[in-house]
Coordinates of C-alpha atoms and ligand atoms in Angstrom, one line a residue:
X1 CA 0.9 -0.8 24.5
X2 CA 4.3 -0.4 23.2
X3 CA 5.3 -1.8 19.5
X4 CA 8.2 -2.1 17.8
X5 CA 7.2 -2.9 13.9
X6 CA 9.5 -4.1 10.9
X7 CA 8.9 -3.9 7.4
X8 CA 10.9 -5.1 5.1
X9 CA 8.0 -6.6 2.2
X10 CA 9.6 -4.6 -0.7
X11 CA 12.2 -1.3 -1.5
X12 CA 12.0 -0.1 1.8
X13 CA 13.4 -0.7 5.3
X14 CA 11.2 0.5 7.8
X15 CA 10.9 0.0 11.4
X16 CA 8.7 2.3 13.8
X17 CA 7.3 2.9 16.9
X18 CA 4.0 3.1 17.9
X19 CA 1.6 3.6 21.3
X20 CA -1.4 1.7 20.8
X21 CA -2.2 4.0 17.4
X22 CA -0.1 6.9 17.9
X23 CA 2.8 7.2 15.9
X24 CA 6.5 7.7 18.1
X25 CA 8.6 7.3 15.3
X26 CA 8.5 5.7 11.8
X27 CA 11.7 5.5 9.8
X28 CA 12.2 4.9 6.1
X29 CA 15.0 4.0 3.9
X30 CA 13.7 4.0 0.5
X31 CA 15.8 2.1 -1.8
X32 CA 14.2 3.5 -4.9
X33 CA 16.7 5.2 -6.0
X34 CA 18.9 2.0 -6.0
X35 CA 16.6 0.3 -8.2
X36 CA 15.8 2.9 -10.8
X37 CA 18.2 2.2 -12.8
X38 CA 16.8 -1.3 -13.5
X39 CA 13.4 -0.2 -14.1
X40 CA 11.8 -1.9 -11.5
X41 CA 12.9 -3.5 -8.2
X42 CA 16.0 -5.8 -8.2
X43 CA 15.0 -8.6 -5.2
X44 CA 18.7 -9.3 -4.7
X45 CA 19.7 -6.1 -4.1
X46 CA 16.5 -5.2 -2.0
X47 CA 17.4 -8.0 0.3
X48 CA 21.2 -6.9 0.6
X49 CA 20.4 -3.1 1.2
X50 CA 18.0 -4.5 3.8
X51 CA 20.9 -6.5 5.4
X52 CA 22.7 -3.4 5.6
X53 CA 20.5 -1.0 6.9
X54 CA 18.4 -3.0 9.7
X55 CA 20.5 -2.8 12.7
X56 CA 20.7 1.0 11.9
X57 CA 16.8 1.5 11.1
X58 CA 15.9 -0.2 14.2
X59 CA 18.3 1.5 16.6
X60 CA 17.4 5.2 14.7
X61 CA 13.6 4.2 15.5
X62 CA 13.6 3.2 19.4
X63 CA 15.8 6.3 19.5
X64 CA 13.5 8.8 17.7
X65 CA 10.5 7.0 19.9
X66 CA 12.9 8.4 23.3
X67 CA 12.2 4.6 24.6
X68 CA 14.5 2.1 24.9
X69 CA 14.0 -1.9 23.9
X70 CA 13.2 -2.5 27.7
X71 CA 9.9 -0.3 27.7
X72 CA 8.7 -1.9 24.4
X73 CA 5.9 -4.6 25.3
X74 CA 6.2 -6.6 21.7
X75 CA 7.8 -6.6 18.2
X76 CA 5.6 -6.8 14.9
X77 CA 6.7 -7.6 11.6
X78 CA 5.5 -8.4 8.0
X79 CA 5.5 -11.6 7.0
X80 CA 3.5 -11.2 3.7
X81 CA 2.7 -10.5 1.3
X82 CA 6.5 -9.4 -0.1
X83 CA 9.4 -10.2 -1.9
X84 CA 10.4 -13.5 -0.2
X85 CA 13.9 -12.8 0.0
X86 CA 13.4 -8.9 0.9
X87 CA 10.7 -9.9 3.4
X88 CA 12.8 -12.5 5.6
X89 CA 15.0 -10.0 6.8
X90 CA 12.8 -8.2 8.4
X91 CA 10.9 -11.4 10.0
X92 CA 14.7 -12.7 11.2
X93 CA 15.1 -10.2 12.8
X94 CA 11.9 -10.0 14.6
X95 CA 12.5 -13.4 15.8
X96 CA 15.8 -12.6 17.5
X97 CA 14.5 -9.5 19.0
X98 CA 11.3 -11.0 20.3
X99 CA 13.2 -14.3 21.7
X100 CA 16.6 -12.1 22.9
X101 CA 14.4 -9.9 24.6
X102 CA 11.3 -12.3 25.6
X103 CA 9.1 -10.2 24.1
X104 CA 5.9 -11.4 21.9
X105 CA 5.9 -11.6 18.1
X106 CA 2.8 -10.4 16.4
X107 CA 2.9 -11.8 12.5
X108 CA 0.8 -8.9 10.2
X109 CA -0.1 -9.0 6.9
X110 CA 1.1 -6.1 4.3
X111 CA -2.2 -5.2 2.9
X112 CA -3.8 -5.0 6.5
X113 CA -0.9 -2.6 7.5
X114 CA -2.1 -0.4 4.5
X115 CA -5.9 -0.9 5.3
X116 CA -5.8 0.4 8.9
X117 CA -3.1 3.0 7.6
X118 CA -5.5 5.8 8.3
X119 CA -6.3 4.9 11.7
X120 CA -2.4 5.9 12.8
X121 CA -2.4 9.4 14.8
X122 CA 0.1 11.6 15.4
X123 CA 2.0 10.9 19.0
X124 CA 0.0 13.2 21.2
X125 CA -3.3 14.1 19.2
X126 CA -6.5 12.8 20.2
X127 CA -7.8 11.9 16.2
X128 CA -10.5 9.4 16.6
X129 CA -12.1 8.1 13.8
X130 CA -16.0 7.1 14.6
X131 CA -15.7 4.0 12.5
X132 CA -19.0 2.1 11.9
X133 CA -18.5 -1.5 10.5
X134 CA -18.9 -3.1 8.1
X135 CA -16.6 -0.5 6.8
X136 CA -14.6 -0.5 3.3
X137 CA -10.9 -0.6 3.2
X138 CA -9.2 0.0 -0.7
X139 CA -5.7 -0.4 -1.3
X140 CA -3.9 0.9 -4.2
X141 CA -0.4 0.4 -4.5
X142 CA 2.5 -0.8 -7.0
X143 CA 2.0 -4.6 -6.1
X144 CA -2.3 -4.1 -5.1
X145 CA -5.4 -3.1 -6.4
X146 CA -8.0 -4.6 -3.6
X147 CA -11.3 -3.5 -2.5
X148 CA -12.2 -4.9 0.9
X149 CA -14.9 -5.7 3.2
X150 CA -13.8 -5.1 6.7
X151 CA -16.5 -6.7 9.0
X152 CA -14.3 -5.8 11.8
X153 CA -11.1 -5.1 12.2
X154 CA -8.8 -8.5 11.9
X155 CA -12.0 -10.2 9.7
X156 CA -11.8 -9.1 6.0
X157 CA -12.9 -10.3 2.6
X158 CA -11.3 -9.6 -0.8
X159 CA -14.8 -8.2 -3.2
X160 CA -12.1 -6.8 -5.9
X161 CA -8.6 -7.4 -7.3
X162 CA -6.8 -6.6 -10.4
X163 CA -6.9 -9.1 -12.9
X164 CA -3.4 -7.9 -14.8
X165 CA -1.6 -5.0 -13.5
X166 CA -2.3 -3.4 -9.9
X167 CA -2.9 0.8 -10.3
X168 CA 0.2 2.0 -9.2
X169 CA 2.5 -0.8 -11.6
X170 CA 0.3 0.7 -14.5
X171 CA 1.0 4.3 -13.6
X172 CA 4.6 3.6 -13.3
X173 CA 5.0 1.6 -16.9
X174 CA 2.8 4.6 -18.3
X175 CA 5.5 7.1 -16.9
X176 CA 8.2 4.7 -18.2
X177 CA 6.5 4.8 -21.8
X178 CA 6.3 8.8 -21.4
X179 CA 10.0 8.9 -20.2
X180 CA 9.3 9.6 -16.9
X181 CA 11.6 7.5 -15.0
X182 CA 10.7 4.7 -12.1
X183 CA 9.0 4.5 -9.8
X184 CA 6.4 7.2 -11.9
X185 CA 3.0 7.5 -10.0
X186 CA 4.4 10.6 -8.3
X187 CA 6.0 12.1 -11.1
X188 CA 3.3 11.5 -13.8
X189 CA 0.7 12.9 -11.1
X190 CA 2.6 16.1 -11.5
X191 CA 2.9 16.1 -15.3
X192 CA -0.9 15.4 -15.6
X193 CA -1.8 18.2 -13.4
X194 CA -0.5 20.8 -16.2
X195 CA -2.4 18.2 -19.0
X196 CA -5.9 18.1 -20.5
X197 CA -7.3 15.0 -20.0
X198 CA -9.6 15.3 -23.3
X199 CA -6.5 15.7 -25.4
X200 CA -6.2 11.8 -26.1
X201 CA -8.8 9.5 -26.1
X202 CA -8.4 5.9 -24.3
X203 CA -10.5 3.2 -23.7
X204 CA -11.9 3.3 -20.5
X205 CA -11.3 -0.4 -19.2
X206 CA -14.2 -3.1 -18.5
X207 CA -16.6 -0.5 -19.6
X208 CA -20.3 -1.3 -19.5
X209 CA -18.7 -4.5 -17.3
X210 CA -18.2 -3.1 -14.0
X211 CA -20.5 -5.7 -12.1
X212 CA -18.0 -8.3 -12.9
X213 CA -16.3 -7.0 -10.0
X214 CA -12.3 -6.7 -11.2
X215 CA -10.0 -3.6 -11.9
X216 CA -8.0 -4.2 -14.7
X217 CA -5.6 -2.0 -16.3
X218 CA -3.2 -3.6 -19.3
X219 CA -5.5 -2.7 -22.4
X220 CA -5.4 0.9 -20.7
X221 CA -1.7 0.4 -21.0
X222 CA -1.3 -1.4 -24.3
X223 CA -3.5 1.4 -25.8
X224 CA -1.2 4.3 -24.3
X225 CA 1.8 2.4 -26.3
X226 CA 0.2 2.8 -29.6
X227 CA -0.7 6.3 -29.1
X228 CA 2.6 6.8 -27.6
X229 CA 4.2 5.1 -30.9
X230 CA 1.8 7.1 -33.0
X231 CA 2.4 10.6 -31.7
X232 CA 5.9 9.6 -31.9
X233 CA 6.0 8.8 -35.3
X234 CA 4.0 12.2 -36.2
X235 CA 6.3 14.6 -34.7
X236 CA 9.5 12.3 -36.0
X237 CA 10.9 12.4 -32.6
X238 CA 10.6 12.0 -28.6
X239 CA 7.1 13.5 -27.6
X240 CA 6.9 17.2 -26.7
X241 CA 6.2 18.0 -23.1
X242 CA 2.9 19.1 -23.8
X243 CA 2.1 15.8 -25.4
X244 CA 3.6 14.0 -22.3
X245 CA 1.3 15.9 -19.9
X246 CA -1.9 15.2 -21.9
X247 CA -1.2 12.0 -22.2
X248 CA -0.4 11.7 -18.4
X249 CA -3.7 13.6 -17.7
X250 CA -5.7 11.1 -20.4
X251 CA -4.2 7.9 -18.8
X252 CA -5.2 8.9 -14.7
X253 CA -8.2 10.3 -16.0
X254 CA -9.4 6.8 -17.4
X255 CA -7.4 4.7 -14.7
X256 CA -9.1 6.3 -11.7
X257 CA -12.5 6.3 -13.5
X258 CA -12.5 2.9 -14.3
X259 CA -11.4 2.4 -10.4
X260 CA -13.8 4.8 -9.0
X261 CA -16.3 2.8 -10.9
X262 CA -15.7 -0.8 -10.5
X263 CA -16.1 0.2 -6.3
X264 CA -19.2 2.2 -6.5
X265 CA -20.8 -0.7 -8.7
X266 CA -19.6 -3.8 -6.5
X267 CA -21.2 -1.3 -3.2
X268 CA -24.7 -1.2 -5.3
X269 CA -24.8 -4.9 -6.7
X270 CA -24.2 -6.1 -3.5
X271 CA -26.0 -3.8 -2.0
X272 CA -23.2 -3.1 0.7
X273 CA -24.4 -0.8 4.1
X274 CA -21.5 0.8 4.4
X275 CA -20.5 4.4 5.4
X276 CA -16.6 4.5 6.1
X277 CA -13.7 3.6 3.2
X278 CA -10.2 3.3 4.7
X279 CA -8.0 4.0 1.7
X280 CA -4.0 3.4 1.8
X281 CA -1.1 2.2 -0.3
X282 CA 1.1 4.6 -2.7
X283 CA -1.0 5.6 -4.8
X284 CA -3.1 7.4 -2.3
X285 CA -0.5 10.0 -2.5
X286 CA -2.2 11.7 -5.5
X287 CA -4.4 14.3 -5.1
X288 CA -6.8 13.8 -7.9
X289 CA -7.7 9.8 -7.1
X290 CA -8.1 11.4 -3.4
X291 CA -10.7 14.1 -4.9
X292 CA -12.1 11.1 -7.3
X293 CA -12.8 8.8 -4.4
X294 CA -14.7 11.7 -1.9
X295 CA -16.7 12.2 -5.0
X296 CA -17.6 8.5 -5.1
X297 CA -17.9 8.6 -1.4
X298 CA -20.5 11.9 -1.2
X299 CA -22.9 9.8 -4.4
X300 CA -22.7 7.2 -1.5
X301 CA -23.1 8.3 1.5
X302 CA -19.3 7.3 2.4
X303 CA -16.5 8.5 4.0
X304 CA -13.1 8.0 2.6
X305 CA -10.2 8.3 5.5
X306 CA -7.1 8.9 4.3
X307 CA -3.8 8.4 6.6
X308 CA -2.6 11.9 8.4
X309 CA 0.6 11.8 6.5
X310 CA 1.5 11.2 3.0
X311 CA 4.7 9.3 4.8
X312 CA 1.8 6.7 6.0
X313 CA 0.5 5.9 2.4
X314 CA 3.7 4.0 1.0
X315 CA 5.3 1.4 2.3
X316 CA 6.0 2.1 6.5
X317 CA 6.5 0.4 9.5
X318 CA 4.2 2.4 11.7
X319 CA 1.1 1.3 9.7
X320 CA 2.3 -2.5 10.7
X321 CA 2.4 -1.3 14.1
X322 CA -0.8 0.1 14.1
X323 CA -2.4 -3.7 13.0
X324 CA -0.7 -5.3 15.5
X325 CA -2.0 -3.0 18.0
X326 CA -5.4 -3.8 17.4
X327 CA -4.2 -7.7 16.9
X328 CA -2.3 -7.8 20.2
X329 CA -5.4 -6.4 21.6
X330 CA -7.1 -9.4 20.7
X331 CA -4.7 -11.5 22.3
X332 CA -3.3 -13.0 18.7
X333 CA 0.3 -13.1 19.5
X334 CA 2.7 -16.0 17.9
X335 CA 2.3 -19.0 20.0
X336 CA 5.1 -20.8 18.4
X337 CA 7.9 -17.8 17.2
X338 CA 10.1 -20.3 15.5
X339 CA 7.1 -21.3 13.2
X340 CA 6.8 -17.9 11.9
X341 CA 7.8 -17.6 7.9
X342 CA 7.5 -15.4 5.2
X343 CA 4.3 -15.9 3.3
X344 CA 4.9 -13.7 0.2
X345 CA 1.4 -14.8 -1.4
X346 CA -0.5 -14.3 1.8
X347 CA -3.8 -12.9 1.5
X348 CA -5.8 -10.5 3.9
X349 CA -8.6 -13.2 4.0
X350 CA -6.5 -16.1 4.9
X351 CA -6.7 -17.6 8.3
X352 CA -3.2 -16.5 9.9
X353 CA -0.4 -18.3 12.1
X354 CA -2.1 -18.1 15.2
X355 CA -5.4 -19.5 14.5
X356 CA -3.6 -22.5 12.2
X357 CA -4.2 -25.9 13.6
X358 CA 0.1 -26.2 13.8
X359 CA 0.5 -22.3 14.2
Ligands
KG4_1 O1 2.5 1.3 -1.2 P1 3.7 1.5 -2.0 O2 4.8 2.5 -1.5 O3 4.5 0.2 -2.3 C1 3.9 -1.1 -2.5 O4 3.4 -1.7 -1.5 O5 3.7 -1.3 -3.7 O6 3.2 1.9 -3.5 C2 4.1 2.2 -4.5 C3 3.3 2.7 -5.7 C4 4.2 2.9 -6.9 O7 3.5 2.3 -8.0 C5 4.2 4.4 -7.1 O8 4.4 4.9 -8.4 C6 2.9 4.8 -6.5 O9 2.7 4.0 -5.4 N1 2.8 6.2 -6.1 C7 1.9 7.1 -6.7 C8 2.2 8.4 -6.1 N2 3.2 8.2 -5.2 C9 3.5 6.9 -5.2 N3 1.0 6.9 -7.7 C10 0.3 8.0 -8.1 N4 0.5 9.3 -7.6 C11 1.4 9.5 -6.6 N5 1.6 10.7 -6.1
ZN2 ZN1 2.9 -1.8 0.3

């Protein structure tokens, strides 16, 4: 089965190809760089640089794929959760395509897109993964911190959120305080592989409280302010680079800990059975909460799967595709196309269009 996916949730336009779960193209325009300047993302401007771009995304995609829109057997798009504005461009124009084409619209939610994101193969490899469910999906990016239950795939159920900030929005306002720029996961990865992690010490969050069963990072944050303030102060200036990379290496050391902690407590107080973790989302990217969560997994008999490319672990396209492969199998098209609407608070747990009494 043929897919063409949209994704429009956040800063990125992304529309791809996939073959059941291999990948035949997947194009991303990151507007990142747009947004910088602000700090953080801009939804006006996501949704006109997404206006701009589409038509071009979609047509670079279904070329890259060497198909045309005739051999492509249905279009997938996001329809939560997302910026509301950013995400109904993408969904419009799903709708057109799937009605000018007759063609059948499959709806997918963000956060399953990044769950399955490690089941996507390369176009022509034979990667299987021998998945045994009830598995464990964890997603960690700059909007999500969720842990959850996959009994099977299209039947989840949320076991851990954030209760403040998601992981990868507190590694991006700690590389703000450090000067680092936005977004910052990727650049404060790189400054805390030169750091000591020792140097500084910083709570560790919920400590002792794990089996409540939340992440939560803004004490780690409001804690890296004041030492940020007080090593400012003491050197009567901006921080040194040496201090920026300690305090990098201080603040992931106790971010992933706490993370790598609240999961391995919610699998034993359960208990959960469980021997497979799909992890996905942006911050999956970095090589130390990669090497933090095998460790987990090896004290638990778990496997983490990670996606084949780092190009699958932010936001994509071909990860959508990839869920509504497995969806369309299933036979969970759109009944009603003209029903379908953005759902920018949708949940992974919720019941979606198709099985709605008015869906
Ligand atoms: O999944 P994603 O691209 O977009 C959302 O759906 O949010 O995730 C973006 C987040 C940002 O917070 C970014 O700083 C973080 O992923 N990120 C990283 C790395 N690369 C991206 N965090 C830590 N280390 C990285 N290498
Ligand atoms: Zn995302």
């Amino acid at each position: 089965m043929k897919i063409l996916a949209i994704d429009t949730a956040c800063d990125e336009t992304s529309v791809a190809v996939v073959k059941d779960t291999a990948i035949l193209s997947n194009i991303v325009w990151s507007q990142a760089s747009l947004h910088a300047k602000w700090g953080g993302i801009l939804p006006s401007l996501a949704k006109r640089e997404h206006l701009k771009r589409i038509d071009w995304v979609i047509k670079k995609a279904i070329h890259s794929s060497h198909l045309t829109i005739n051999n492509i057997n249905a279009i997938a798009v996001t329809v939560g959760p997302c910026l509301a504005i950013a995400g109904e461009v993408g969904i419009k124009k799903a709708k057109e395509l799937a009605q000018k084409y007759h063609k059948p619209l499959v709806a997918i939610n963000h956060i399953e897109g990044h769950v399955l994101s490690p089941l996507a193969r390369p176009k022509n490899s034979r990667l299987t993964h021998n998945l045994q469910f009830p598995a464990l999906g964890l997603v960690v990016s700059g909007g999500h911190t969720d842990l959850i239950l996959i009994n099977e795939i299209g039947k989840y159920k949320l076991l851990a959120q954030t209760r403040d900030d998601a992981l990868g929005e507190a590694l991006d306002k700690a590389a703000r305080m450090l000067g680092l720029g936005y977004p910052g996961g990727a650049i404060l990865e790189k400054m805390a592989q030169s750091g000591d992690s020792e140097a500084y010490t910083l709570p560790l969050p919920m400590s002792g409280r794990e089996k409540e069963g939340y992440f939560s990072y803004s004490g780690l944050k409001t804690a890296l302010w004041k030492l940020v303030e007080s090593e400012k102060a003491k050197n009567k200036s901006l921080l040194t680079k040496k201090q920026i990379q300690n305090l990098a290496a201080s603040f992931q050391n106790q971010a992933f800990e706490h993370l790598t902690r609240v999961i391995s407590s919610v699998i034993r107080e359960k208990p959960l059975r469980v021997s497979d973790l799909l992890v996905g989302g942006g911050v999956s990217n970095n090589l130390e909460v990669r090497k933090r969560l095998r460790k987990m997994g090896q004290g638990l008999g778990i496997k983490c799967h990670l996606p084949y490319t780092k190009k699958l672990c932010g936001d994509n396209a071909a990860m959508i595709g990839v869920a509504a492969y497995f969806k369309a199998l299933g036979g969970k098209q759109e009944k009603n196309i003209s029903k379908v609407d953005r759902e920018p608070r949708a949940r992974i747990d919720q019941p979606f269009f198709w099985q709605r009494p008015n869906g």
